[in-house]
Amino acid sequence: MAEYMTETTQRPAGAGGAAATPAGPPGEEHGEARALWSVGRQRSGSADTADGHDAPAILDRARSVVDPELRAAVASLPAALRRIARYHFGWEHADGTPAAEHGGKAIRPALVLTAAAAVGGPEARTAAARAAAAVELVHNFTLLHDDVMDRDATRRHRATAWTVFGDPAAILAGDALQALALRVLAQDPHPASPAAAARLAACVVELCEGQQADTALERRDPREVTLGEVLAMAEAKTGALLGCACALGGLYAGAAEDDVEALDAFGRQAGLAFQLIDDVIGIWGDPGRTGKPAGADLAARKKSLPVVAALTSGTPAAEELATLYARPYREGETERTTLAVERAGGRDWAQTEAADLMGRAVGELARAVPDPVRAGGLLALAEFVTRRTS
Amino acid sequence: MAEYMTETTQRPAGAGGAAATPAGPPGEEHGEARALWSVGRQRSGSADTADGHDAPAILDRARSVVDPELRAAVASLPAALRRIARYHFGWEHADGTPAAEHGGKAIRPALVLTAAAAVGGPEARTAAARAAAAVELVHNFTLLHDDVMDRDATRRHRATAWTVFGDPAAILAGDALQALALRVLAQDPHPASPAAAARLAACVVELCEGQQADTALERRDPREVTLGEVLAMAEAKTGALLGCACALGGLYAGAAEDDVEALDAFGRQAGLAFQLIDDVIGIWGDPGRTGKPAGADLAARKKSLPVVAALTSGTPAAEELATLYARPYREGETERTTLAVERAGGRDWAQTEAADLMGRAVGELARAVPDPVRAGGLLALAEFVTRRTS
């Protein structure tokens, strides 16, 4: 699964309908998507909302709530599995000595807590701490397994667990984290925990479906892959858990069934918008910011969303791109390939689609949380993840 | 994880303290372990117990209850994962056409249902159907993953899922079955389901610990492996889920906490006794019955329980065995290696230990279910799994 957590704030594609512009500074106002909100956000940060609307602050606060739960859950593992999990989370080096944390930015737990607060206020947020930890455990279980399957050697700037401990250890640590997630919920006395567990387990099945579709797509002839397939794959692989995080927050706050579904749709569409922008950055992002060489995704013949949109555009540039993708990458071809995707409309399509999705996401959010002040935290998080780089 | 389910009833090691004797006929009386029971079983099969005490009949009945639950759970999977799961369960061929079922004997679901009946009668057994399905889903999740890790090519006389669909597909199908198991419990309105889910999730962690220890042990110098390590590994890998199955049955029947623990200990110790006998069969079993060539485990240098007992016996035969195990297997060495294990006391130790464990298991069962008639079904199942071959 892709990572949302980075330090920089370049904006390669405009969320909420704005045209792509150069990156703004980190502290820049999050204006675009909010403009879609039916009510202005003049009251942002006012005293009637317990949560501020500053995404980095929300994420910091979520980490401070969820980290103790996560560490307690991992501490309950048998020694051999605990070691692998602690390494994976960035808490320890491979030899078991403490490490400066490289863990994720905790966007998923932040969505759980912020959705709970949006629906039920500060008490609901406090009560949802274990649900937030469970979602983060599931996320990390999928990372461990995806890295094994995709043979990815690096994660969060460190060697992946399977490269350090071997495939069986990484598979088993992932299995154990999934079990821990469901155990954390099963042991939570909160009345919403059984419904949350059922929803999280169903989400795991969807995440597996997405990863299965991804590995199958990578083996297929690029000319036979449809845009609908890739969008469905990205929704299952990336959107589903963000949607589930928001839905769990709603469940823990006692939201009505329709509102839980609207929160799920909000997170799901924001997640898909994120994936589109992540794919755009993978092609047109600044290598100095992304940390990946320019054109790495194209050289690997990745069937990312802009690429499949380009391939299926019926344009002459689509033909050229198909010819390039039909043979292995040759040194120095990055610019030509990038240009073919762009000329075939892959970039424009991805940016427009991301903006549309953010618009729809905001609409779902407005349905579940009509008060824009209460909804501000979730909106800030959605904008944060769709403005990131790398 | 090893399979308990076979058609034959050879008795290579005596359960309940009896000496190893040639196999009895399938219908033979299960006398030995019951002799340890404080009260005789004269009432076996009488009308005051709803469950007969005939293991094959109990297993048949469990399958008829659990199969619809399992099939419904698997039917809810997305198509790509459903196909792998149906193949793994033996319901379909790799091409999706229906297959004559080769699925397991459902010993774990039978333990859940029979434990529930022993504590709470027929109503409790009926109520525990989903818990039984959840345990079987967990068992099959571990089989899918273990086969990937151990590179085992055959399971239930068929090609393993990873050899047919690839590693990622088998890993993801396993992940999805774990999620299904916890979802089935989370959606079960029975008041015991949260406690059962927590217990099953904790058991998954223990199963992972056992498999992790097993893969680590296989890489170690045989002379450095202790009997305590191998026993602990076998308990985690094999005993834990049988114990959990019994405990879940107790939970669903409203058993007191102490009785749930005693049921867990019963299943756990019977499971470890099974593993000892399985290992004995792996060395001294009749290849015509086991389906494996004689000496296959020894040729693969497996650190099975009798082998480690022999290696750590301090006898001259232990030295000879260590020398053999220090180099790859050479054609025609089976008899010599087998004899070394036997002379070093590996066989006798395993049989005595299995008998001791069955005795302790029966003691735990008597504590949880003092009425021997009510306990008869569980006892019959425990004897069944410790009398099997292959």
CSV table of C-alpha atoms in Angstrom, one decimal, chain A:
chain,number,residue,atom,x,y,z
A,1,MET,CA,0.0,0.0,0.0
A,2,ALA,CA,1.2,3.5,-0.7
A,3,GLU,CA,2.5,5.7,2.0
A,4,TYR,CA,0.8,9.0,2.7
A,5,MET,CA,3.4,10.3,5.1
A,6,THR,CA,6.0,12.7,4.0
A,7,GLU,CA,7.6,15.8,5.1
A,8,THR,CA,7.0,18.1,2.1
A,9,THR,CA,3.9,19.8,0.8
A,10,GLN,CA,4.4,20.3,-3.0
A,11,ARG,CA,1.1,20.5,-4.8
A,12,PRO,CA,1.4,18.8,-8.2
A,13,ALA,CA,-2.3,18.5,-8.9
A,14,GLY,CA,-5.0,20.8,-7.7
A,15,ALA,CA,-7.4,19.2,-5.2
A,16,GLY,CA,-10.9,20.5,-5.2
A,17,GLY,CA,-10.9,21.7,-8.8
A,18,ALA,CA,-8.0,24.1,-8.7
A,19,ALA,CA,-5.4,23.9,-11.5
A,20,ALA,CA,-2.1,22.4,-10.8
A,21,THR,CA,0.2,25.0,-9.4
A,22,PRO,CA,3.7,25.0,-8.0
A,23,ALA,CA,4.0,23.9,-4.4
A,24,GLY,CA,3.0,26.4,-1.8
A,25,PRO,CA,4.8,26.8,1.5
A,26,PRO,CA,4.1,24.2,4.2
A,27,GLY,CA,2.0,26.7,6.2
A,28,GLU,CA,-0.2,27.7,3.3
A,29,GLU,CA,-3.9,28.0,3.7
A,30,HIS,CA,-5.9,24.9,2.6
A,31,GLY,CA,-8.2,26.8,0.3
A,32,GLU,CA,-9.4,24.8,-2.7
A,33,ALA,CA,-11.4,22.0,-1.4
A,34,ARG,CA,-13.0,24.1,1.3
A,35,ALA,CA,-14.3,26.4,-1.4
A,36,LEU,CA,-16.5,23.5,-2.3
A,37,TRP,CA,-18.0,23.4,1.1
A,38,SER,CA,-21.5,24.9,1.2
A,39,VAL,CA,-20.7,27.0,4.2
A,40,GLY,CA,-17.5,29.0,4.6
A,41,ARG,CA,-15.0,28.1,7.2
A,42,GLN,CA,-14.8,31.5,8.9
A,43,ARG,CA,-15.3,29.8,12.3
A,44,SER,CA,-12.3,27.5,11.7
A,45,GLY,CA,-10.4,27.2,15.0
A,46,SER,CA,-13.1,28.7,17.0
A,47,ALA,CA,-13.8,27.5,20.5
A,48,ASP,CA,-16.9,25.4,19.6
A,49,THR,CA,-14.7,22.7,18.1
A,50,ALA,CA,-12.4,20.7,20.3
A,51,ASP,CA,-10.1,19.8,17.3
A,52,GLY,CA,-8.1,22.4,15.5
A,53,HIS,CA,-8.1,22.2,11.7
A,54,ASP,CA,-4.3,22.1,11.2
A,55,ALA,CA,-3.4,18.8,9.7
A,56,PRO,CA,0.1,18.4,11.1
A,57,ALA,CA,-1.2,19.3,14.6
A,58,ILE,CA,-4.0,16.8,14.2
A,59,LEU,CA,-1.5,14.1,13.1
A,60,ASP,CA,0.8,14.9,16.0
A,61,ARG,CA,-2.0,14.6,18.5
A,62,ALA,CA,-3.3,11.4,16.9
A,63,ARG,CA,0.2,9.9,17.2
A,64,SER,CA,0.4,10.8,20.9
A,65,VAL,CA,-2.9,9.0,21.6
A,66,VAL,CA,-2.3,6.0,19.4
A,67,ASP,CA,1.4,5.3,20.0
A,68,PRO,CA,0.9,4.0,23.6
A,69,GLU,CA,-1.9,1.7,22.4
A,70,LEU,CA,0.2,0.4,19.5
A,71,ARG,CA,3.3,-0.1,21.7
A,72,ALA,CA,1.2,-1.9,24.3
A,73,ALA,CA,-0.3,-4.2,21.6
A,74,VAL,CA,3.1,-5.0,20.1
A,75,ALA,CA,4.6,-5.5,23.6
A,76,SER,CA,2.1,-8.4,24.0
A,77,LEU,CA,3.6,-10.3,21.1
A,78,PRO,CA,6.0,-13.2,21.7
A,79,ALA,CA,9.6,-12.1,21.5
A,80,ALA,CA,10.5,-13.3,18.0
A,81,LEU,CA,7.5,-11.6,16.4
A,82,ARG,CA,7.8,-8.5,18.6
A,83,ARG,CA,11.3,-7.9,17.4
A,84,ILE,CA,10.1,-7.9,13.7
A,85,ALA,CA,7.2,-5.7,14.5
A,86,ARG,CA,9.3,-3.2,16.4
A,87,TYR,CA,11.8,-3.0,13.6
A,88,HIS,CA,9.0,-2.5,11.0
A,89,PHE,CA,7.4,0.3,13.1
A,90,GLY,CA,10.8,2.0,13.2
A,91,TRP,CA,11.1,1.7,17.0
A,92,GLU,CA,14.1,-0.6,16.9
A,93,HIS,CA,17.1,-1.4,14.7
A,94,ALA,CA,17.4,-5.0,13.4
A,95,ASP,CA,19.6,-5.8,16.4
A,96,GLY,CA,17.0,-4.7,18.8
A,97,THR,CA,18.6,-1.4,19.9
A,98,PRO,CA,16.2,1.6,20.1
A,99,ALA,CA,15.9,3.6,16.9
A,100,ALA,CA,14.8,7.2,16.2
A,101,GLU,CA,11.3,6.6,15.1
A,102,HIS,CA,10.7,6.5,11.4
A,103,GLY,CA,7.1,5.3,11.8
A,104,GLY,CA,4.3,6.5,9.6
A,105,LYS,CA,2.4,9.8,10.0
A,106,ALA,CA,-0.6,8.0,11.4
A,107,ILE,CA,-3.0,9.5,8.9
A,108,ARG,CA,-5.4,6.5,9.4
A,109,PRO,CA,-5.6,6.7,13.2
A,110,ALA,CA,-6.0,10.5,12.8
A,111,LEU,CA,-9.0,9.9,10.5
A,112,VAL,CA,-10.6,7.6,13.1
A,113,LEU,CA,-10.1,10.0,16.0
A,114,THR,CA,-11.0,13.1,13.9
A,115,ALA,CA,-14.2,11.4,12.5
A,116,ALA,CA,-15.2,10.4,16.1
A,117,ALA,CA,-14.6,14.0,17.3
A,118,ALA,CA,-16.5,15.4,14.3
A,119,VAL,CA,-19.6,13.3,15.1
A,120,GLY,CA,-19.4,13.0,18.8
A,121,GLY,CA,-17.0,15.6,20.2
A,122,PRO,CA,-14.0,15.1,22.4
A,123,GLU,CA,-15.4,12.2,24.5
A,124,ALA,CA,-16.0,10.2,21.4
A,125,ARG,CA,-12.4,10.9,20.2
A,126,THR,CA,-11.0,9.7,23.5
A,127,ALA,CA,-13.1,6.6,23.4
A,128,ALA,CA,-11.9,5.7,19.9
A,129,ALA,CA,-8.2,5.3,20.7
A,130,ARG,CA,-8.2,1.5,20.5
A,131,ALA,CA,-10.2,1.6,17.2
A,132,ALA,CA,-7.5,4.0,15.9
A,133,ALA,CA,-4.7,1.6,17.0
A,134,ALA,CA,-6.5,-1.3,15.3
A,135,VAL,CA,-6.7,0.5,12.0
A,136,GLU,CA,-3.0,1.3,12.2
A,137,LEU,CA,-2.2,-2.3,13.0
A,138,VAL,CA,-4.1,-3.4,9.9
A,139,HIS,CA,-2.3,-0.9,7.8
A,140,ASN,CA,1.1,-2.2,9.0
A,141,PHE,CA,0.1,-5.8,8.5
A,142,THR,CA,-0.7,-5.0,4.8
A,143,LEU,CA,2.6,-3.1,4.4
A,144,LEU,CA,4.6,-6.1,5.7
A,145,HIS,CA,2.8,-8.5,3.4
A,146,ASP,CA,2.8,-6.2,0.3
A,147,ASP,CA,6.5,-5.7,0.6
A,148,VAL,CA,7.0,-9.5,0.6
A,149,MET,CA,4.8,-9.9,-2.5
A,150,ASP,CA,6.1,-6.9,-4.4
A,151,ARG,CA,9.7,-7.6,-3.4
A,152,ASP,CA,10.1,-4.0,-2.3
A,153,ALA,CA,13.4,-3.6,-0.5
A,154,THR,CA,12.8,-0.1,1.0
A,155,ARG,CA,10.1,1.3,3.2
A,156,ARG,CA,10.2,4.6,5.1
A,157,HIS,CA,13.9,4.9,4.1
A,158,ARG,CA,14.8,1.6,5.7
A,159,ALA,CA,15.3,-2.0,4.5
A,160,THR,CA,12.0,-3.8,4.5
A,161,ALA,CA,11.4,-6.5,7.1
A,162,TRP,CA,11.6,-9.4,4.7
A,163,THR,CA,15.0,-8.3,3.5
A,164,VAL,CA,16.2,-8.3,7.1
A,165,PHE,CA,14.4,-11.2,8.7
A,166,GLY,CA,13.4,-13.3,5.7
A,167,ASP,CA,10.0,-13.9,4.1
A,168,PRO,CA,8.5,-16.3,6.7
A,169,ALA,CA,9.2,-13.9,9.5
A,170,ALA,CA,7.7,-10.9,7.7
A,171,ILE,CA,4.6,-13.0,6.7
A,172,LEU,CA,4.2,-14.2,10.3
A,173,ALA,CA,4.7,-10.7,11.8
A,174,GLY,CA,2.0,-9.4,9.4
A,175,ASP,CA,-0.4,-12.2,10.3
A,176,ALA,CA,0.2,-11.4,14.0
A,177,LEU,CA,-0.5,-7.7,13.5
A,178,GLN,CA,-3.8,-8.5,11.8
A,179,ALA,CA,-4.7,-10.7,14.8
A,180,LEU,CA,-3.6,-8.0,17.2
A,181,ALA,CA,-5.9,-5.5,15.5
A,182,LEU,CA,-8.9,-7.7,15.8
A,183,ARG,CA,-8.0,-8.6,19.4
A,184,VAL,CA,-7.7,-4.9,20.4
A,185,LEU,CA,-11.2,-4.4,19.1
A,186,ALA,CA,-12.6,-7.6,20.6
A,187,GLN,CA,-11.2,-6.6,24.0
A,188,ASP,CA,-12.5,-3.0,23.8
A,189,PRO,CA,-15.6,-2.7,26.0
A,190,HIS,CA,-17.0,0.1,23.8
A,191,PRO,CA,-20.5,-0.8,22.6
A,192,ALA,CA,-19.5,-0.1,19.0
A,193,SER,CA,-16.5,-2.5,19.0
A,194,PRO,CA,-18.2,-5.6,17.5
A,195,ALA,CA,-19.6,-3.5,14.6
A,196,ALA,CA,-16.2,-1.9,14.2
A,197,ALA,CA,-14.5,-5.3,14.2
A,198,ALA,CA,-16.9,-6.7,11.5
A,199,ARG,CA,-16.3,-3.6,9.4
A,200,LEU,CA,-12.5,-3.7,9.8
A,201,ALA,CA,-12.4,-7.4,8.9
A,202,ALA,CA,-14.5,-6.8,5.8
A,203,CYS,CA,-12.1,-4.0,4.9
A,204,VAL,CA,-9.1,-6.4,5.2
A,205,VAL,CA,-10.8,-8.6,2.7
A,206,GLU,CA,-11.1,-5.6,0.4
A,207,LEU,CA,-7.5,-4.7,0.9
A,208,CYS,CA,-6.5,-8.2,-0.1
A,209,GLU,CA,-8.7,-8.0,-3.1
A,210,GLY,CA,-7.0,-4.7,-4.1
A,211,GLN,CA,-3.5,-6.2,-3.7
A,212,GLN,CA,-4.5,-9.4,-5.6
A,213,ALA,CA,-5.8,-7.2,-8.4
A,214,ASP,CA,-2.6,-5.2,-8.4
A,215,THR,CA,-0.3,-8.2,-8.7
A,216,ALA,CA,-2.5,-9.6,-11.4
A,217,LEU,CA,-2.6,-6.3,-13.3
A,218,GLU,CA,1.2,-6.0,-13.2
A,219,ARG,CA,1.4,-9.3,-15.1
A,220,ARG,CA,-1.1,-8.3,-17.8
A,221,ASP,CA,-0.6,-6.8,-21.3
A,222,PRO,CA,-0.8,-3.0,-20.7
A,223,ARG,CA,-3.1,-2.8,-23.8
A,224,GLU,CA,-5.7,-5.0,-22.2
A,225,VAL,CA,-6.0,-3.2,-18.9
A,226,THR,CA,-9.0,-0.9,-18.6
A,227,LEU,CA,-9.2,2.3,-16.6
A,228,GLY,CA,-12.2,0.9,-14.7
A,229,GLU,CA,-10.1,-2.0,-13.5
A,230,VAL,CA,-7.2,0.2,-12.3
A,231,LEU,CA,-9.6,2.6,-10.5
A,232,ALA,CA,-11.4,-0.4,-8.8
A,233,MET,CA,-8.0,-1.8,-7.8
A,234,ALA,CA,-6.8,1.6,-6.4
A,235,GLU,CA,-10.1,2.1,-4.5
A,236,ALA,CA,-9.8,-1.4,-2.9
A,237,LYS,CA,-6.1,-1.1,-2.1
A,238,THR,CA,-5.9,2.5,-1.0
A,239,GLY,CA,-9.4,4.0,-0.6
A,240,ALA,CA,-11.0,1.2,1.4
A,241,LEU,CA,-8.9,1.6,4.6
A,242,LEU,CA,-9.2,5.4,4.6
A,243,GLY,CA,-12.9,5.0,4.3
A,244,CYS,CA,-13.0,2.3,7.0
A,245,ALA,CA,-11.0,4.6,9.3
A,246,CYS,CA,-13.6,7.3,9.0
A,247,ALA,CA,-16.4,4.9,9.3
A,248,LEU,CA,-15.0,3.4,12.6
A,249,GLY,CA,-14.7,6.9,14.0
A,250,GLY,CA,-18.4,7.4,13.2
A,251,LEU,CA,-19.4,4.1,14.7
A,252,TYR,CA,-17.5,4.9,17.9
A,253,ALA,CA,-19.3,8.2,18.1
A,254,GLY,CA,-22.7,6.6,17.7
A,255,ALA,CA,-23.4,8.0,14.2
A,256,ALA,CA,-26.5,6.8,12.3
A,257,GLU,CA,-25.9,4.1,9.7
A,258,ASP,CA,-26.3,6.5,6.8
A,259,ASP,CA,-23.7,8.8,8.3
A,260,VAL,CA,-21.3,6.0,8.9
A,261,GLU,CA,-21.6,5.1,5.2
A,262,ALA,CA,-21.2,8.7,4.1
A,263,LEU,CA,-18.0,8.9,6.3
A,264,ASP,CA,-16.7,5.8,4.6
A,265,ALA,CA,-17.4,7.3,1.2
A,266,PHE,CA,-15.7,10.5,2.2
A,267,GLY,CA,-12.5,8.6,3.2
A,268,ARG,CA,-12.7,6.3,0.2
A,269,GLN,CA,-12.9,9.1,-2.3
A,270,ALA,CA,-10.3,11.2,-0.7
A,271,GLY,CA,-8.1,8.1,-0.7
A,272,LEU,CA,-8.6,7.5,-4.4
A,273,ALA,CA,-7.9,11.2,-5.0
A,274,PHE,CA,-4.7,10.7,-3.1
A,275,GLN,CA,-3.7,7.7,-5.2
A,276,LEU,CA,-4.2,9.7,-8.4
A,277,ILE,CA,-2.0,12.5,-7.1
A,278,ASP,CA,0.6,10.0,-5.8
A,279,ASP,CA,0.7,8.5,-9.3
A,280,VAL,CA,1.1,12.0,-10.9
A,281,ILE,CA,4.0,12.7,-8.6
A,282,GLY,CA,5.5,9.4,-9.5
A,283,ILE,CA,5.8,10.7,-13.0
A,284,TRP,CA,6.1,14.5,-12.8
A,285,GLY,CA,7.3,15.0,-9.2
A,286,ASP,CA,10.6,16.6,-8.4
A,287,PRO,CA,13.1,13.7,-7.8
A,288,GLY,CA,14.8,15.9,-5.2
A,289,ARG,CA,11.5,15.9,-3.2
A,290,THR,CA,10.2,12.4,-4.0
A,291,GLY,CA,13.5,10.6,-3.3
A,292,LYS,CA,12.9,8.4,-6.3
A,293,PRO,CA,14.8,8.9,-9.6
A,294,ALA,CA,12.7,10.7,-12.3
A,295,GLY,CA,10.7,8.2,-14.3
A,296,ALA,CA,11.3,5.2,-12.0
A,297,ASP,CA,7.6,4.2,-12.2
A,298,LEU,CA,7.6,4.5,-16.0
A,299,ALA,CA,10.9,2.6,-16.3
A,300,ALA,CA,9.3,-0.2,-14.2
A,301,ARG,CA,6.4,-0.1,-16.6
A,302,LYS,CA,4.0,0.5,-13.7
A,303,LYS,CA,0.4,0.6,-14.8
A,304,SER,CA,-0.4,3.7,-12.8
A,305,LEU,CA,-3.6,5.5,-13.2
A,306,PRO,CA,-2.3,8.3,-15.5
A,307,VAL,CA,-0.5,5.7,-17.6
A,308,VAL,CA,-3.7,3.6,-18.1
A,309,ALA,CA,-5.7,6.7,-18.8
A,310,ALA,CA,-3.2,7.6,-21.5
A,311,LEU,CA,-3.0,4.1,-22.9
A,312,THR,CA,-6.8,4.0,-23.3
A,313,SER,CA,-7.2,7.5,-24.7
A,314,GLY,CA,-7.4,6.4,-28.3
A,315,THR,CA,-4.9,9.2,-29.2
A,316,PRO,CA,-1.7,8.8,-31.4
A,317,ALA,CA,0.3,9.4,-28.2
A,318,ALA,CA,-1.4,6.3,-26.7
A,319,GLU,CA,-0.1,4.3,-29.6
A,320,GLU,CA,3.4,5.6,-28.9
A,321,LEU,CA,3.2,4.9,-25.2
A,322,ALA,CA,1.9,1.3,-25.9
A,323,THR,CA,4.8,0.7,-28.1
A,324,LEU,CA,7.2,1.9,-25.4
A,325,TYR,CA,5.5,-0.1,-22.7
A,326,ALA,CA,5.6,-3.3,-24.9
A,327,ARG,CA,9.4,-3.5,-24.6
A,328,PRO,CA,11.8,-3.1,-21.6
A,329,TYR,CA,12.9,0.4,-20.7
A,330,ARG,CA,15.9,1.8,-22.5
A,331,GLU,CA,18.4,4.3,-21.0
A,332,GLY,CA,17.4,7.9,-21.7
A,333,GLU,CA,13.8,7.2,-22.6
A,334,THR,CA,12.2,8.9,-19.6
A,335,GLU,CA,11.5,12.2,-21.2
A,336,ARG,CA,9.9,10.6,-24.3
A,337,THR,CA,7.7,8.3,-22.2
A,338,THR,CA,6.7,11.1,-19.8
A,339,LEU,CA,5.7,13.2,-22.8
A,340,ALA,CA,3.7,10.5,-24.3
A,341,VAL,CA,1.6,10.1,-21.1
A,342,GLU,CA,1.1,13.8,-21.0
A,343,ARG,CA,0.2,14.2,-24.7
A,344,ALA,CA,-2.3,11.3,-24.4
A,345,GLY,CA,-4.0,13.3,-21.6
A,346,GLY,CA,-2.9,11.1,-18.7
A,347,ARG,CA,-1.9,14.0,-16.5
A,348,ASP,CA,-4.9,16.2,-17.1
A,349,TRP,CA,-7.3,13.3,-16.6
A,350,ALA,CA,-5.7,12.3,-13.3
A,351,GLN,CA,-5.8,15.9,-12.0
A,352,THR,CA,-9.4,16.5,-13.1
A,353,GLU,CA,-10.4,13.1,-11.7
A,354,ALA,CA,-8.7,13.9,-8.3
A,355,ALA,CA,-10.5,17.2,-8.2
A,356,ASP,CA,-13.8,15.6,-8.9
A,357,LEU,CA,-13.2,12.9,-6.3
A,358,MET,CA,-12.3,15.6,-3.7
A,359,GLY,CA,-15.5,17.4,-4.6
A,360,ARG,CA,-17.6,14.3,-4.1
A,361,ALA,CA,-15.7,13.5,-0.9
A,362,VAL,CA,-16.5,16.9,0.5
A,363,GLY,CA,-20.2,16.3,-0.4
A,364,GLU,CA,-20.3,13.0,1.5
A,365,LEU,CA,-18.6,14.7,4.5
A,366,ALA,CA,-21.1,17.5,4.4
A,367,ARG,CA,-23.9,14.9,4.6
A,368,ALA,CA,-22.4,13.1,7.6
A,369,VAL,CA,-21.2,16.2,9.4
A,370,PRO,CA,-23.3,19.2,8.3
A,371,ASP,CA,-21.5,21.7,10.6
A,372,PRO,CA,-18.4,22.8,8.6
A,373,VAL,CA,-16.6,23.7,11.8
A,374,ARG,CA,-16.9,20.2,13.2
A,375,ALA,CA,-16.0,18.8,9.8
A,376,GLY,CA,-12.9,21.0,9.4
A,377,GLY,CA,-10.5,18.5,10.9
A,378,LEU,CA,-11.4,15.8,8.5
A,379,LEU,CA,-11.3,18.2,5.6
A,380,ALA,CA,-7.8,19.4,6.6
A,381,LEU,CA,-6.6,15.8,6.7
A,382,ALA,CA,-8.1,15.0,3.3
A,383,GLU,CA,-6.4,18.0,1.8
A,384,PHE,CA,-3.2,17.2,3.5
A,385,VAL,CA,-2.9,13.8,2.0
A,386,THR,CA,-3.8,15.0,-1.5
A,387,ARG,CA,-1.2,17.8,-1.4
A,388,ARG,CA,1.8,15.7,-0.4
A,389,THR,CA,4.8,14.6,-2.4
A,390,SER,CA,7.1,11.6,-2.8
